[in-house]
Short mmCIF file of C-alpha atoms in Angstrom, two decimals:
data_model
loop_
_atom_site.label_atom_id
_atom_site.label_comp_id
_atom_site.label_asym_id
_atom_site.label_seq_id
_atom_site.Cartn_x
_atom_site.Cartn_y
_atom_site.Cartn_z
CA UNK A 1 -4.25 -23.28 4.91
CA UNK A 2 -6.54 -20.29 5.48
CA UNK A 3 -8.28 -19.14 2.31
CA UNK A 4 -7.30 -15.58 1.53
CA UNK A 5 -9.75 -13.08 0.04
CA UNK A 6 -9.01 -11.31 -3.24
CA UNK A 7 -10.39 -7.95 -4.32
CA UNK A 8 -10.23 -5.75 -7.42
CA UNK A 9 -7.98 -2.72 -6.99
CA UNK A 10 -10.43 -0.11 -8.25
CA UNK A 11 -10.20 1.02 -11.85
CA UNK A 12 -6.86 -0.75 -12.34
CA UNK A 13 -8.78 -4.01 -12.65
CA UNK A 14 -5.94 -5.82 -10.85
CA UNK A 15 -7.03 -8.74 -8.65
CA UNK A 16 -5.10 -8.58 -5.40
CA UNK A 17 -5.11 -10.16 -1.97
CA UNK A 18 -6.95 -8.22 0.73
CA UNK A 19 -3.71 -8.08 2.71
CA UNK A 20 -0.52 -7.00 0.99
CA UNK A 21 3.13 -6.91 1.88
CA UNK A 22 4.39 -3.56 3.14
CA UNK A 23 8.03 -3.25 2.07
CA UNK A 24 9.56 -1.24 4.93
CA UNK A 25 10.62 -4.07 7.33
CA UNK A 26 12.39 -6.05 4.60
CA UNK A 27 15.23 -3.57 5.06
CA UNK A 28 16.04 -5.44 8.28
CA UNK A 29 16.71 -8.81 6.61
CA UNK A 30 19.38 -10.14 4.26
CA UNK A 31 18.94 -11.70 0.81
CA UNK A 32 18.19 -15.12 2.31
CA UNK A 33 15.59 -13.58 4.60
CA UNK A 34 13.98 -11.72 1.72
CA UNK A 35 13.77 -14.96 -0.27
CA UNK A 36 12.08 -16.66 2.69
CA UNK A 37 9.55 -13.82 2.98
CA UNK A 38 8.60 -14.10 -0.68
CA UNK A 39 8.33 -17.89 -0.29
CA UNK A 40 5.88 -17.32 2.57
CA UNK A 41 3.86 -14.76 0.61
CA UNK A 42 3.39 -17.29 -2.18
CA UNK A 43 2.51 -20.02 0.32
CA UNK A 44 -0.22 -17.86 1.88
CA UNK A 45 -1.58 -16.42 -1.38
CA UNK A 46 -0.46 -12.83 -0.76
CA UNK A 47 0.09 -11.36 -4.23
CA UNK A 48 0.38 -7.60 -3.61
CA UNK A 49 3.75 -6.10 -2.73
CA UNK A 50 4.30 -2.41 -2.01
CA UNK A 51 7.70 -0.80 -1.63
CA UNK A 52 9.31 2.57 -2.37
CA UNK A 53 12.47 4.18 -3.69
CA UNK A 54 12.82 5.76 -0.25
CA UNK A 55 13.06 2.41 1.57
CA UNK A 56 16.87 2.08 1.22
CA UNK A 57 17.54 -1.40 -0.23
CA UNK A 58 13.94 -2.68 -0.18
CA UNK A 59 13.58 -2.61 -3.97
CA UNK A 60 16.90 -4.39 -4.46
CA UNK A 61 16.12 -7.16 -1.96
CA UNK A 62 12.68 -7.70 -3.47
CA UNK A 63 14.09 -7.69 -7.00
CA UNK A 64 16.47 -10.53 -6.19
CA UNK A 65 13.83 -12.49 -4.28
CA UNK A 66 11.28 -12.14 -7.09
CA UNK A 67 13.49 -13.43 -9.89
CA UNK A 68 11.78 -16.32 -11.66
CA UNK A 69 8.43 -15.60 -9.99
CA UNK A 70 7.72 -11.98 -10.77
CA UNK A 71 4.49 -13.00 -12.52
CA UNK A 72 3.01 -14.24 -9.25
CA UNK A 73 2.76 -10.70 -7.86
CA UNK A 74 1.19 -7.32 -8.42
CA UNK A 75 4.14 -5.05 -7.73
CA UNK A 76 3.83 -1.45 -6.53
CA UNK A 77 6.46 1.12 -5.68
CA UNK A 78 6.58 4.88 -5.28
CA UNK A 79 8.81 7.92 -5.60
CA UNK A 80 9.28 11.27 -3.88
CA UNK A 81 10.37 12.82 -7.22
CA UNK A 82 8.81 16.23 -7.79
CA UNK A 83 9.94 16.97 -11.36
CA UNK A 84 9.42 15.11 -14.62
CA UNK A 85 13.16 14.57 -15.08
CA UNK A 86 13.57 13.15 -11.59
CA UNK A 87 10.50 10.94 -11.98
CA UNK A 88 11.80 9.45 -15.24
CA UNK A 89 15.09 8.63 -13.52
CA UNK A 90 13.32 7.13 -10.49
CA UNK A 91 11.09 4.89 -12.62
CA UNK A 92 14.11 3.55 -14.50
CA UNK A 93 15.97 2.99 -11.22
CA UNK A 94 12.99 1.10 -9.78
CA UNK A 95 12.88 -1.12 -12.86
CA UNK A 96 16.58 -1.93 -12.47
CA UNK A 97 16.34 -2.55 -8.73
CA UNK A 98 13.25 -4.72 -9.01
CA UNK A 99 14.76 -6.64 -11.96
CA UNK A 100 11.62 -6.30 -14.04
CA UNK A 101 10.57 -4.63 -17.28
CA UNK A 102 7.28 -3.35 -15.85
CA UNK A 103 5.85 -2.19 -12.53
CA UNK A 104 2.12 -2.72 -12.03
CA UNK A 105 1.52 0.41 -9.93
CA UNK A 106 3.76 3.47 -9.63
CA UNK A 107 2.76 6.03 -7.02
CA UNK A 108 3.54 9.68 -6.36
CA UNK A 109 4.78 9.41 -2.79
CA UNK A 110 3.51 11.67 0.00
CA UNK A 111 2.81 14.77 -2.08
CA UNK A 112 1.57 17.86 -0.18
CA UNK A 113 -1.60 19.47 -1.49
CA UNK A 114 0.32 22.63 -2.36
CA UNK A 115 2.54 20.73 -4.85
CA UNK A 116 -0.21 18.95 -6.77
CA UNK A 117 -0.86 21.78 -9.27
CA UNK A 118 2.81 21.86 -10.29
CA UNK A 119 2.86 18.08 -10.62
CA UNK A 120 -0.10 18.17 -12.99
CA UNK A 121 1.04 21.20 -15.02
CA UNK A 122 2.55 20.94 -18.49
CA UNK A 123 6.03 19.50 -18.13
CA UNK A 124 5.32 18.31 -14.60
CA UNK A 125 6.00 14.94 -13.06
CA UNK A 126 2.61 13.53 -14.09
CA UNK A 127 3.71 13.80 -17.72
CA UNK A 128 6.64 11.51 -16.95
CA UNK A 129 4.30 8.97 -15.36
CA UNK A 130 1.92 9.06 -18.31
CA UNK A 131 4.85 8.63 -20.70
CA UNK A 132 6.06 5.61 -18.73
CA UNK A 133 2.56 4.17 -18.77
CA UNK A 134 2.29 4.62 -22.53
CA UNK A 135 5.68 2.94 -22.94
CA UNK A 136 4.61 -0.06 -20.85
CA UNK A 137 7.11 0.62 -18.07
CA UNK A 138 4.29 1.05 -15.55
CA UNK A 139 0.76 -0.25 -15.68
CA UNK A 140 -1.14 2.14 -13.43
CA UNK A 141 -0.66 5.38 -11.50
CA UNK A 142 -1.45 6.06 -7.86
CA UNK A 143 -0.79 8.63 -5.18
CA UNK A 144 0.00 8.45 -1.47
CA UNK A 145 -0.95 11.15 1.01
CA UNK A 146 -0.67 11.96 4.69
CA UNK A 147 -3.10 14.89 4.82
CA UNK A 148 -6.80 14.96 4.09
CA UNK A 149 -6.20 18.03 1.90
CA UNK A 150 -4.00 16.00 -0.45
CA UNK A 151 -6.43 13.08 -0.28
CA UNK A 152 -9.34 15.31 -1.33
CA UNK A 153 -7.42 16.70 -4.31
CA UNK A 154 -6.23 13.26 -5.38
CA UNK A 155 -9.78 11.90 -5.64
CA UNK A 156 -10.58 14.54 -8.27
CA UNK A 157 -7.56 13.79 -10.49
CA UNK A 158 -8.48 11.70 -13.53
CA UNK A 159 -5.12 9.91 -13.78
CA UNK A 160 -5.22 8.67 -10.17
CA UNK A 161 -6.26 5.01 -10.04
CA UNK A 162 -5.31 4.27 -6.42
CA UNK A 163 -4.83 6.27 -3.23
CA UNK A 164 -2.83 5.23 -0.17
CA UNK A 165 -3.60 6.90 3.16
CA UNK A 166 -3.27 6.10 6.89
CA UNK A 167 -6.30 4.36 8.35
CA UNK A 168 -6.54 2.47 11.61
CA UNK A 169 -8.44 2.27 14.89
CA UNK A 170 -7.15 5.65 16.08
CA UNK A 171 -6.72 7.48 12.74
CA UNK A 172 -10.12 7.70 11.09
CA UNK A 173 -9.88 11.19 9.60
CA UNK A 174 -10.04 9.72 6.08
CA UNK A 175 -13.15 7.56 6.48
CA UNK A 176 -15.48 9.75 4.39
CA UNK A 177 -12.85 10.07 1.66
CA UNK A 178 -12.22 6.31 1.69
CA UNK A 179 -15.95 5.81 1.07
CA UNK A 180 -15.73 8.30 -1.80
CA UNK A 181 -12.90 6.26 -3.30
CA UNK A 182 -15.23 3.28 -3.46
CA UNK A 183 -17.92 5.40 -5.15
CA UNK A 184 -15.42 6.57 -7.78
CA UNK A 185 -13.86 3.13 -8.25
CA UNK A 186 -10.47 4.29 -6.96
CA UNK A 187 -8.55 1.52 -5.22
CA UNK A 188 -7.86 2.34 -1.57
CA UNK A 189 -4.60 1.10 -0.05
CA UNK A 190 -4.51 1.28 3.74
CA UNK A 191 -1.14 2.15 5.24
CA UNK A 192 -0.13 2.35 8.91
CA UNK A 193 -2.73 -0.20 10.06
CA UNK A 194 -1.05 -0.44 13.47
CA UNK A 195 -0.54 3.33 13.80
CA UNK A 196 3.20 3.00 13.44
CA UNK A 197 3.35 0.20 16.01
CA UNK A 198 1.32 2.00 18.68
CA UNK A 199 -1.47 -0.60 18.37
CA UNK A 200 -0.11 -3.86 19.76
CA UNK A 201 -3.03 -6.14 18.90
CA UNK A 202 -2.48 -6.66 15.17
CA UNK A 203 -5.40 -9.04 14.76
CA UNK A 204 -8.06 -6.66 16.10
CA UNK A 205 -6.45 -3.74 14.25
CA UNK A 206 -6.58 -5.48 10.89
CA UNK A 207 -10.03 -6.93 11.44
CA UNK A 208 -11.29 -3.40 12.14
CA UNK A 209 -9.81 -2.15 8.85
CA UNK A 210 -11.05 -4.94 6.59
CA UNK A 211 -14.54 -4.67 8.10
CA UNK A 212 -14.76 -1.42 6.09
CA UNK A 213 -15.88 -2.56 2.60
CA UNK A 214 -14.35 0.55 1.00
CA UNK A 215 -10.82 -0.62 1.89
CA UNK A 216 -9.32 -2.60 -0.99
CA UNK A 217 -6.09 -3.76 0.65
CA UNK A 218 -4.25 -3.29 3.93
CA UNK A 219 -0.43 -3.36 3.82
CA UNK A 220 1.13 -4.05 7.23
CA UNK A 221 4.88 -4.30 7.36
CA UNK A 222 5.89 -7.95 7.78
CA UNK A 223 9.40 -9.12 8.64
CA UNK A 224 8.87 -12.88 9.05
CA UNK A 225 6.63 -15.77 8.05
CA UNK A 226 4.80 -15.78 11.39
CA UNK A 227 3.63 -12.19 10.85
CA UNK A 228 2.46 -13.06 7.34
CA UNK A 229 0.44 -16.00 8.65
CA UNK A 230 -1.04 -13.90 11.47
CA UNK A 231 -2.08 -11.05 9.17
CA UNK A 232 -3.56 -13.36 6.55
CA UNK A 233 -5.58 -15.05 9.30
CA UNK A 234 -6.86 -11.72 10.62
CA UNK A 235 -7.78 -10.48 7.14
CA UNK A 236 -9.59 -13.70 6.32
CA UNK A 237 -11.72 -13.55 9.47
CA UNK A 238 -14.79 -11.80 8.06
CA UNK A 239 -17.10 -12.52 10.99
CA UNK A 240 -18.67 -9.34 12.45
CA UNK A 241 -16.82 -7.79 15.36
CA UNK A 242 -18.59 -8.83 18.55
CA UNK A 243 -19.39 -6.63 21.54
CA UNK A 244 -16.19 -7.58 23.37
CA UNK A 245 -14.08 -6.76 20.31
CA UNK A 246 -15.91 -3.49 19.77
CA UNK A 247 -15.16 -2.53 23.37
CA UNK A 248 -11.50 -3.39 22.89
CA UNK A 249 -11.39 -1.14 19.82
CA UNK A 250 -13.04 1.68 21.77
CA UNK A 251 -10.53 1.24 24.62
CA UNK A 252 -7.59 1.39 22.20
CA UNK A 253 -8.96 4.53 20.60
CA UNK A 254 -9.50 6.18 23.98
CA UNK A 255 -6.05 5.29 25.30
CA UNK A 256 -4.04 6.32 22.24
CA UNK A 257 -5.87 9.38 20.96
CA UNK A 258 -5.84 10.21 17.26
CA UNK A 259 -2.72 12.14 16.26
CA UNK A 260 -0.17 9.66 14.89
CA UNK A 261 0.67 10.25 11.23
#
């Protein structure tokens, strides 16, 4: 069995695998398939799971599959709620769906820069997250973004412990901000490592990402045990990218351009 690397998720202090489970593809399997996926995650040492309220039945499938072994995972989810009342309801719904009394990381999902001030204002959704954290319903608070403007604002927010942002061979617009996350001890979660499926060579794509020491964890979507094994192998290969691999990366970047997310 390949030895997986573990890293500390920034100021959360959580020790997680360098590759995590992205929860979107689990929507395509049934309960038996979800159970098999979680079995494979345990077998390969993957202990970080990320899902979202938005991913239809992803939370429910994971909740059933995690029963009796919840303590083996660092569990993250996220919500598109934009008010305190809605966020409170979403957190409680996530707890029910995931069949747990705590969620390690709860994230504000895909918030535009123009909505951040309202979120942080008195009575805003951040208050609901802080209340849930104080009550022990959630352990840590993060934020996901798709624009560099939101990313920049998030880095300056004291309550933000992790940031999720697209980063891959062709989308490198966040590289300077990812480095700043490392300086500020903010955990960086890499989403869209294959540029939404546009990059076909998963191994070279993931090796490129984990070669950046500022990336804490990469979360490719994985729908079967073979993909889990492949991604763990790629993440665990820490040898420097050779000239041939560097050329392949350059060719991918040239052929696909940069505008994906």
